[in-house]
JSON list of C-alpha atoms in Angstrom, two decimals:
[
{"chain": "A", "resi": 30, "resn": "LEU", "atom": "CA", "xyz": [76.37, 36.97, 201.02]},
{"chain": "A", "resi": 31, "resn": "ILE", "atom": "CA", "xyz": [77.07, 38.40, 204.46]},
{"chain": "A", "resi": 32, "resn": "GLY", "atom": "CA", "xyz": [75.10, 41.41, 205.64]},
{"chain": "A", "resi": 33, "resn": "HIS", "atom": "CA", "xyz": [74.53, 43.26, 208.88]},
{"chain": "A", "resi": 34, "resn": "SER", "atom": "CA", "xyz": [71.19, 44.11, 210.48]},
{"chain": "A", "resi": 35, "resn": "GLY", "atom": "CA", "xyz": [72.45, 47.49, 211.65]},
{"chain": "A", "resi": 36, "resn": "GLU", "atom": "CA", "xyz": [71.22, 46.75, 215.15]},
{"chain": "A", "resi": 37, "resn": "ALA", "atom": "CA", "xyz": [74.68, 46.15, 216.69]},
{"chain": "A", "resi": 38, "resn": "ASP", "atom": "CA", "xyz": [78.19, 47.54, 216.48]},
{"chain": "A", "resi": 39, "resn": "ASP", "atom": "CA", "xyz": [80.13, 46.67, 213.35]},
{"chain": "A", "resi": 40, "resn": "PRO", "atom": "CA", "xyz": [82.80, 45.65, 214.11]},
{"chain": "A", "resi": 41, "resn": "PRO", "atom": "CA", "xyz": [81.81, 44.52, 217.61]},
{"chain": "A", "resi": 42, "resn": "LEU", "atom": "CA", "xyz": [84.59, 46.31, 219.49]},
{"chain": "A", "resi": 43, "resn": "ARG", "atom": "CA", "xyz": [82.61, 46.66, 222.73]},
{"chain": "A", "resi": 44, "resn": "ASP", "atom": "CA", "xyz": [82.09, 42.91, 223.01]},
{"chain": "A", "resi": 45, "resn": "LEU", "atom": "CA", "xyz": [84.87, 40.91, 221.39]},
{"chain": "A", "resi": 46, "resn": "SER", "atom": "CA", "xyz": [82.99, 37.65, 222.09]},
{"chain": "A", "resi": 47, "resn": "GLU", "atom": "CA", "xyz": [80.83, 38.63, 219.07]},
{"chain": "A", "resi": 48, "resn": "TYR", "atom": "CA", "xyz": [83.74, 38.23, 216.62]},
{"chain": "A", "resi": 49, "resn": "PRO", "atom": "CA", "xyz": [83.43, 34.45, 216.15]},
{"chain": "A", "resi": 50, "resn": "ILE", "atom": "CA", "xyz": [79.93, 34.92, 214.71]},
{"chain": "A", "resi": 51, "resn": "TYR", "atom": "CA", "xyz": [81.43, 37.19, 212.04]},
{"chain": "A", "resi": 52, "resn": "ASN", "atom": "CA", "xyz": [83.59, 34.29, 210.85]},
{"chain": "A", "resi": 53, "resn": "VAL", "atom": "CA", "xyz": [81.03, 31.46, 210.91]},
{"chain": "A", "resi": 54, "resn": "PRO", "atom": "CA", "xyz": [79.88, 31.95, 207.27]},
{"chain": "A", "resi": 55, "resn": "VAL", "atom": "CA", "xyz": [83.28, 30.94, 205.87]},
{"chain": "A", "resi": 56, "resn": "LEU", "atom": "CA", "xyz": [82.70, 27.43, 207.24]},
{"chain": "A", "resi": 57, "resn": "ALA", "atom": "CA", "xyz": [80.17, 27.01, 204.42]},
{"chain": "A", "resi": 58, "resn": "VAL", "atom": "CA", "xyz": [83.07, 26.93, 201.97]},
{"chain": "A", "resi": 59, "resn": "GLN", "atom": "CA", "xyz": [84.17, 23.57, 203.35]},
{"chain": "A", "resi": 60, "resn": "TYR", "atom": "CA", "xyz": [80.88, 22.11, 204.53]},
{"chain": "A", "resi": 61, "resn": "ALA", "atom": "CA", "xyz": [78.56, 23.20, 201.72]},
{"chain": "A", "resi": 62, "resn": "ASP", "atom": "CA", "xyz": [81.01, 23.86, 198.86]},
{"chain": "A", "resi": 63, "resn": "ALA", "atom": "CA", "xyz": [79.77, 27.46, 198.88]},
{"chain": "A", "resi": 64, "resn": "PHE", "atom": "CA", "xyz": [81.27, 30.65, 197.54]},
{"chain": "A", "resi": 65, "resn": "VAL", "atom": "CA", "xyz": [81.57, 33.02, 200.51]},
{"chain": "A", "resi": 66, "resn": "PRO", "atom": "CA", "xyz": [82.91, 36.39, 199.34]},
{"chain": "A", "resi": 67, "resn": "ASN", "atom": "CA", "xyz": [84.27, 37.45, 202.72]},
{"chain": "A", "resi": 68, "resn": "LEU", "atom": "CA", "xyz": [86.71, 34.51, 202.79]},
{"chain": "A", "resi": 69, "resn": "PHE", "atom": "CA", "xyz": [88.82, 35.95, 200.01]},
{"chain": "A", "resi": 70, "resn": "THR", "atom": "CA", "xyz": [91.44, 38.63, 200.46]},
{"chain": "A", "resi": 71, "resn": "ALA", "atom": "CA", "xyz": [93.22, 41.26, 198.44]},
{"chain": "A", "resi": 72, "resn": "ALA", "atom": "CA", "xyz": [95.64, 39.93, 195.85]},
{"chain": "A", "resi": 73, "resn": "GLY", "atom": "CA", "xyz": [99.20, 39.76, 197.12]},
{"chain": "A", "resi": 74, "resn": "LYS", "atom": "CA", "xyz": [98.25, 39.87, 200.81]},
{"chain": "A", "resi": 75, "resn": "GLN", "atom": "CA", "xyz": [96.95, 36.34, 201.41]},
{"chain": "A", "resi": 76, "resn": "PRO", "atom": "CA", "xyz": [97.08, 33.11, 199.39]},
{"chain": "A", "resi": 77, "resn": "VAL", "atom": "CA", "xyz": [93.29, 32.75, 199.13]},
{"chain": "A", "resi": 78, "resn": "THR", "atom": "CA", "xyz": [91.69, 34.38, 196.09]},
{"chain": "A", "resi": 79, "resn": "ALA", "atom": "CA", "xyz": [88.46, 33.82, 194.18]},
{"chain": "A", "resi": 80, "resn": "LYS", "atom": "CA", "xyz": [88.57, 31.86, 190.94]},
{"chain": "A", "resi": 81, "resn": "PRO", "atom": "CA", "xyz": [88.33, 34.09, 187.85]},
{"chain": "A", "resi": 82, "resn": "ALA", "atom": "CA", "xyz": [84.68, 33.14, 187.24]},
{"chain": "A", "resi": 83, "resn": "TRP", "atom": "CA", "xyz": [83.75, 34.45, 190.71]},
{"chain": "A", "resi": 84, "resn": "GLN", "atom": "CA", "xyz": [86.06, 37.45, 191.09]},
{"chain": "A", "resi": 85, "resn": "ARG", "atom": "CA", "xyz": [83.29, 39.96, 190.33]},
{"chain": "A", "resi": 86, "resn": "LEU", "atom": "CA", "xyz": [81.58, 38.78, 193.54]},
{"chain": "A", "resi": 87, "resn": "ASP", "atom": "CA", "xyz": [84.70, 39.02, 195.67]},
{"chain": "A", "resi": 88, "resn": "VAL", "atom": "CA", "xyz": [84.34, 41.62, 198.46]},
{"chain": "A", "resi": 89, "resn": "PRO", "atom": "CA", "xyz": [87.02, 44.31, 198.12]},
{"chain": "A", "resi": 90, "resn": "TYR", "atom": "CA", "xyz": [86.95, 44.84, 201.90]},
{"chain": "A", "resi": 91, "resn": "SER", "atom": "CA", "xyz": [86.02, 42.51, 204.73]},
{"chain": "A", "resi": 92, "resn": "GLY", "atom": "CA", "xyz": [82.99, 44.12, 206.38]},
{"chain": "A", "resi": 93, "resn": "PRO", "atom": "CA", "xyz": [79.42, 42.87, 205.98]},
{"chain": "A", "resi": 94, "resn": "VAL", "atom": "CA", "xyz": [77.02, 44.84, 203.78]},
{"chain": "A", "resi": 95, "resn": "PRO", "atom": "CA", "xyz": [74.48, 46.96, 205.70]},
{"chain": "A", "resi": 96, "resn": "LEU", "atom": "CA", "xyz": [70.91, 45.66, 205.44]},
{"chain": "A", "resi": 97, "resn": "ALA", "atom": "CA", "xyz": [69.65, 49.11, 204.42]},
{"chain": "A", "resi": 98, "resn": "VAL", "atom": "CA", "xyz": [71.89, 49.02, 201.33]},
{"chain": "A", "resi": 99, "resn": "LEU", "atom": "CA", "xyz": [70.78, 45.49, 200.39]},
{"chain": "A", "resi": 100, "resn": "LYS", "atom": "CA", "xyz": [67.13, 46.51, 200.72]},
{"chain": "A", "resi": 101, "resn": "VAL", "atom": "CA", "xyz": [67.53, 49.55, 198.43]},
{"chain": "A", "resi": 102, "resn": "ILE", "atom": "CA", "xyz": [69.25, 47.43, 195.77]},
{"chain": "A", "resi": 103, "resn": "ALA", "atom": "CA", "xyz": [66.58, 44.70, 195.94]},
{"chain": "A", "resi": 104, "resn": "GLU", "atom": "CA", "xyz": [63.64, 47.11, 195.81]},
{"chain": "A", "resi": 105, "resn": "GLN", "atom": "CA", "xyz": [64.88, 49.97, 193.61]},
{"chain": "A", "resi": 106, "resn": "GLY", "atom": "CA", "xyz": [67.92, 48.65, 191.79]},
{"chain": "A", "resi": 107, "resn": "ALA", "atom": "CA", "xyz": [71.57, 49.42, 192.37]},
{"chain": "A", "resi": 108, "resn": "PRO", "atom": "CA", "xyz": [72.35, 53.15, 192.68]},
{"chain": "A", "resi": 109, "resn": "HIS", "atom": "CA", "xyz": [75.23, 54.57, 190.66]},
{"chain": "A", "resi": 110, "resn": "GLY", "atom": "CA", "xyz": [78.54, 53.64, 192.27]},
{"chain": "A", "resi": 111, "resn": "THR", "atom": "CA", "xyz": [77.29, 50.42, 193.90]},
{"chain": "A", "resi": 112, "resn": "PRO", "atom": "CA", "xyz": [80.18, 47.94, 194.20]},
{"chain": "A", "resi": 113, "resn": "THR", "atom": "CA", "xyz": [80.09, 45.14, 191.63]},
{"chain": "A", "resi": 114, "resn": "PHE", "atom": "CA", "xyz": [79.87, 42.36, 194.18]},
{"chain": "A", "resi": 115, "resn": "ILE", "atom": "CA", "xyz": [76.43, 43.47, 195.44]},
{"chain": "A", "resi": 116, "resn": "ARG", "atom": "CA", "xyz": [74.94, 45.11, 192.33]},
{"chain": "A", "resi": 117, "resn": "ALA", "atom": "CA", "xyz": [72.73, 42.08, 191.62]},
{"chain": "A", "resi": 118, "resn": "TRP", "atom": "CA", "xyz": [72.95, 40.33, 194.99]},
{"chain": "A", "resi": 119, "resn": "PRO", "atom": "CA", "xyz": [69.48, 38.69, 194.91]},
{"chain": "A", "resi": 120, "resn": "LYS", "atom": "CA", "xyz": [70.37, 37.01, 191.62]},
{"chain": "A", "resi": 121, "resn": "ASP", "atom": "CA", "xyz": [74.01, 36.25, 192.36]},
{"chain": "A", "resi": 122, "resn": "PHE", "atom": "CA", "xyz": [73.65, 34.68, 195.82]},
{"chain": "A", "resi": 123, "resn": "ASP", "atom": "CA", "xyz": [71.47, 31.90, 197.21]},
{"chain": "A", "resi": 124, "resn": "PHE", "atom": "CA", "xyz": [71.69, 32.80, 200.91]},
{"chain": "A", "resi": 125, "resn": "LEU", "atom": "CA", "xyz": [72.01, 35.92, 203.05]},
{"chain": "A", "resi": 126, "resn": "TYR", "atom": "CA", "xyz": [73.71, 35.53, 206.43]},
{"chain": "A", "resi": 127, "resn": "LEU", "atom": "CA", "xyz": [72.62, 38.57, 208.41]},
{"chain": "A", "resi": 128, "resn": "LEU", "atom": "CA", "xyz": [74.82, 39.45, 211.39]},
{"chain": "A", "resi": 129, "resn": "GLY", "atom": "CA", "xyz": [73.52, 41.34, 214.40]},
{"chain": "A", "resi": 130, "resn": "PRO", "atom": "CA", "xyz": [70.42, 40.86, 216.52]},
{"chain": "A", "resi": 131, "resn": "HIS", "atom": "CA", "xyz": [67.44, 39.23, 214.83]},
{"chain": "A", "resi": 132, "resn": "VAL", "atom": "CA", "xyz": [65.14, 41.73, 213.11]},
{"chain": "A", "resi": 133, "resn": "ALA", "atom": "CA", "xyz": [61.79, 41.17, 211.43]},
{"chain": "A", "resi": 134, "resn": "ASP", "atom": "CA", "xyz": [62.17, 39.83, 207.89]},
{"chain": "A", "resi": 135, "resn": "PRO", "atom": "CA", "xyz": [63.13, 42.97, 205.97]},
{"chain": "A", "resi": 136, "resn": "MET", "atom": "CA", "xyz": [62.08, 41.61, 202.55]},
{"chain": "A", "resi": 137, "resn": "PRO", "atom": "CA", "xyz": [59.47, 38.87, 203.06]},
{"chain": "A", "resi": 138, "resn": "ASP", "atom": "CA", "xyz": [58.76, 38.49, 199.34]},
{"chain": "A", "resi": 139, "resn": "LEU", "atom": "CA", "xyz": [62.45, 37.89, 198.62]},
{"chain": "A", "resi": 140, "resn": "LEU", "atom": "CA", "xyz": [63.84, 36.22, 201.75]},
{"chain": "A", "resi": 141, "resn": "GLU", "atom": "CA", "xyz": [62.82, 33.01, 203.50]},
{"chain": "A", "resi": 142, "resn": "GLN", "atom": "CA", "xyz": [64.16, 32.56, 207.01]},
{"chain": "A", "resi": 143, "resn": "VAL", "atom": "CA", "xyz": [66.07, 29.30, 207.37]},
{"chain": "A", "resi": 144, "resn": "MET", "atom": "CA", "xyz": [67.50, 29.80, 210.85]},
{"chain": "A", "resi": 145, "resn": "ALA", "atom": "CA", "xyz": [67.52, 32.49, 213.52]},
{"chain": "A", "resi": 146, "resn": "ALA", "atom": "CA", "xyz": [69.69, 32.89, 216.58]},
{"chain": "A", "resi": 147, "resn": "PRO", "atom": "CA", "xyz": [70.32, 35.80, 218.95]},
{"chain": "A", "resi": 148, "resn": "ARG", "atom": "CA", "xyz": [73.33, 37.07, 216.93]},
{"chain": "A", "resi": 149, "resn": "PHE", "atom": "CA", "xyz": [72.46, 36.17, 213.31]},
{"chain": "A", "resi": 150, "resn": "THR", "atom": "CA", "xyz": [69.73, 35.12, 210.90]},
{"chain": "A", "resi": 151, "resn": "LEU", "atom": "CA", "xyz": [70.18, 32.94, 207.82]},
{"chain": "A", "resi": 152, "resn": "TYR", "atom": "CA", "xyz": [67.85, 33.57, 204.87]},
{"chain": "A", "resi": 153, "resn": "ARG", "atom": "CA", "xyz": [67.38, 31.69, 201.60]},
{"chain": "A", "resi": 154, "resn": "ILE", "atom": "CA", "xyz": [66.93, 34.08, 198.67]},
{"chain": "A", "resi": 155, "resn": "ARG", "atom": "CA", "xyz": [63.73, 33.17, 196.80]},
{"chain": "A", "resi": 156, "resn": "LYS", "atom": "CA", "xyz": [64.60, 32.92, 193.14]},
{"chain": "A", "resi": 157, "resn": "LYS", "atom": "CA", "xyz": [60.94, 32.46, 192.23]},
{"chain": "A", "resi": 158, "resn": "ALA", "atom": "CA", "xyz": [60.21, 35.92, 193.63]},
{"chain": "A", "resi": 159, "resn": "LEU", "atom": "CA", "xyz": [62.86, 37.35, 191.30]},
{"chain": "A", "resi": 160, "resn": "ALA", "atom": "CA", "xyz": [61.30, 35.68, 188.26]},
{"chain": "A", "resi": 161, "resn": "LEU", "atom": "CA", "xyz": [57.84, 37.06, 189.16]},
{"chain": "A", "resi": 162, "resn": "ALA", "atom": "CA", "xyz": [59.22, 40.57, 189.62]},
{"chain": "A", "resi": 163, "resn": "ARG", "atom": "CA", "xyz": [60.48, 40.71, 186.03]}
]
């Protein structure tokens, strides 16, 4: 899942050199055989679509999910009207690629930092934490 720390412009119109970082996660499709929701596009516009089994996780628009929204869902459950693709994000995804400047781990019981760089942080979602929370 691709999120945004909220600490930088989204989209990065003031510094267009930031745009390549926004597209890095889709490389995981080829290199790690991963499902990356932001790769897929609206039906009829582009030839790339999610397989039927994964369509509920397909992002209906291309922007990353704000970290504040992900945190509310993880800690309090999905509010009414939450899009299907993020309703159960901690269960449905294995990794969170957080765009924007590095911030302190927003959910240390749920996320494990795998890699950090000046413009993004990659977290593994701890499935054990989910099982203990139930």
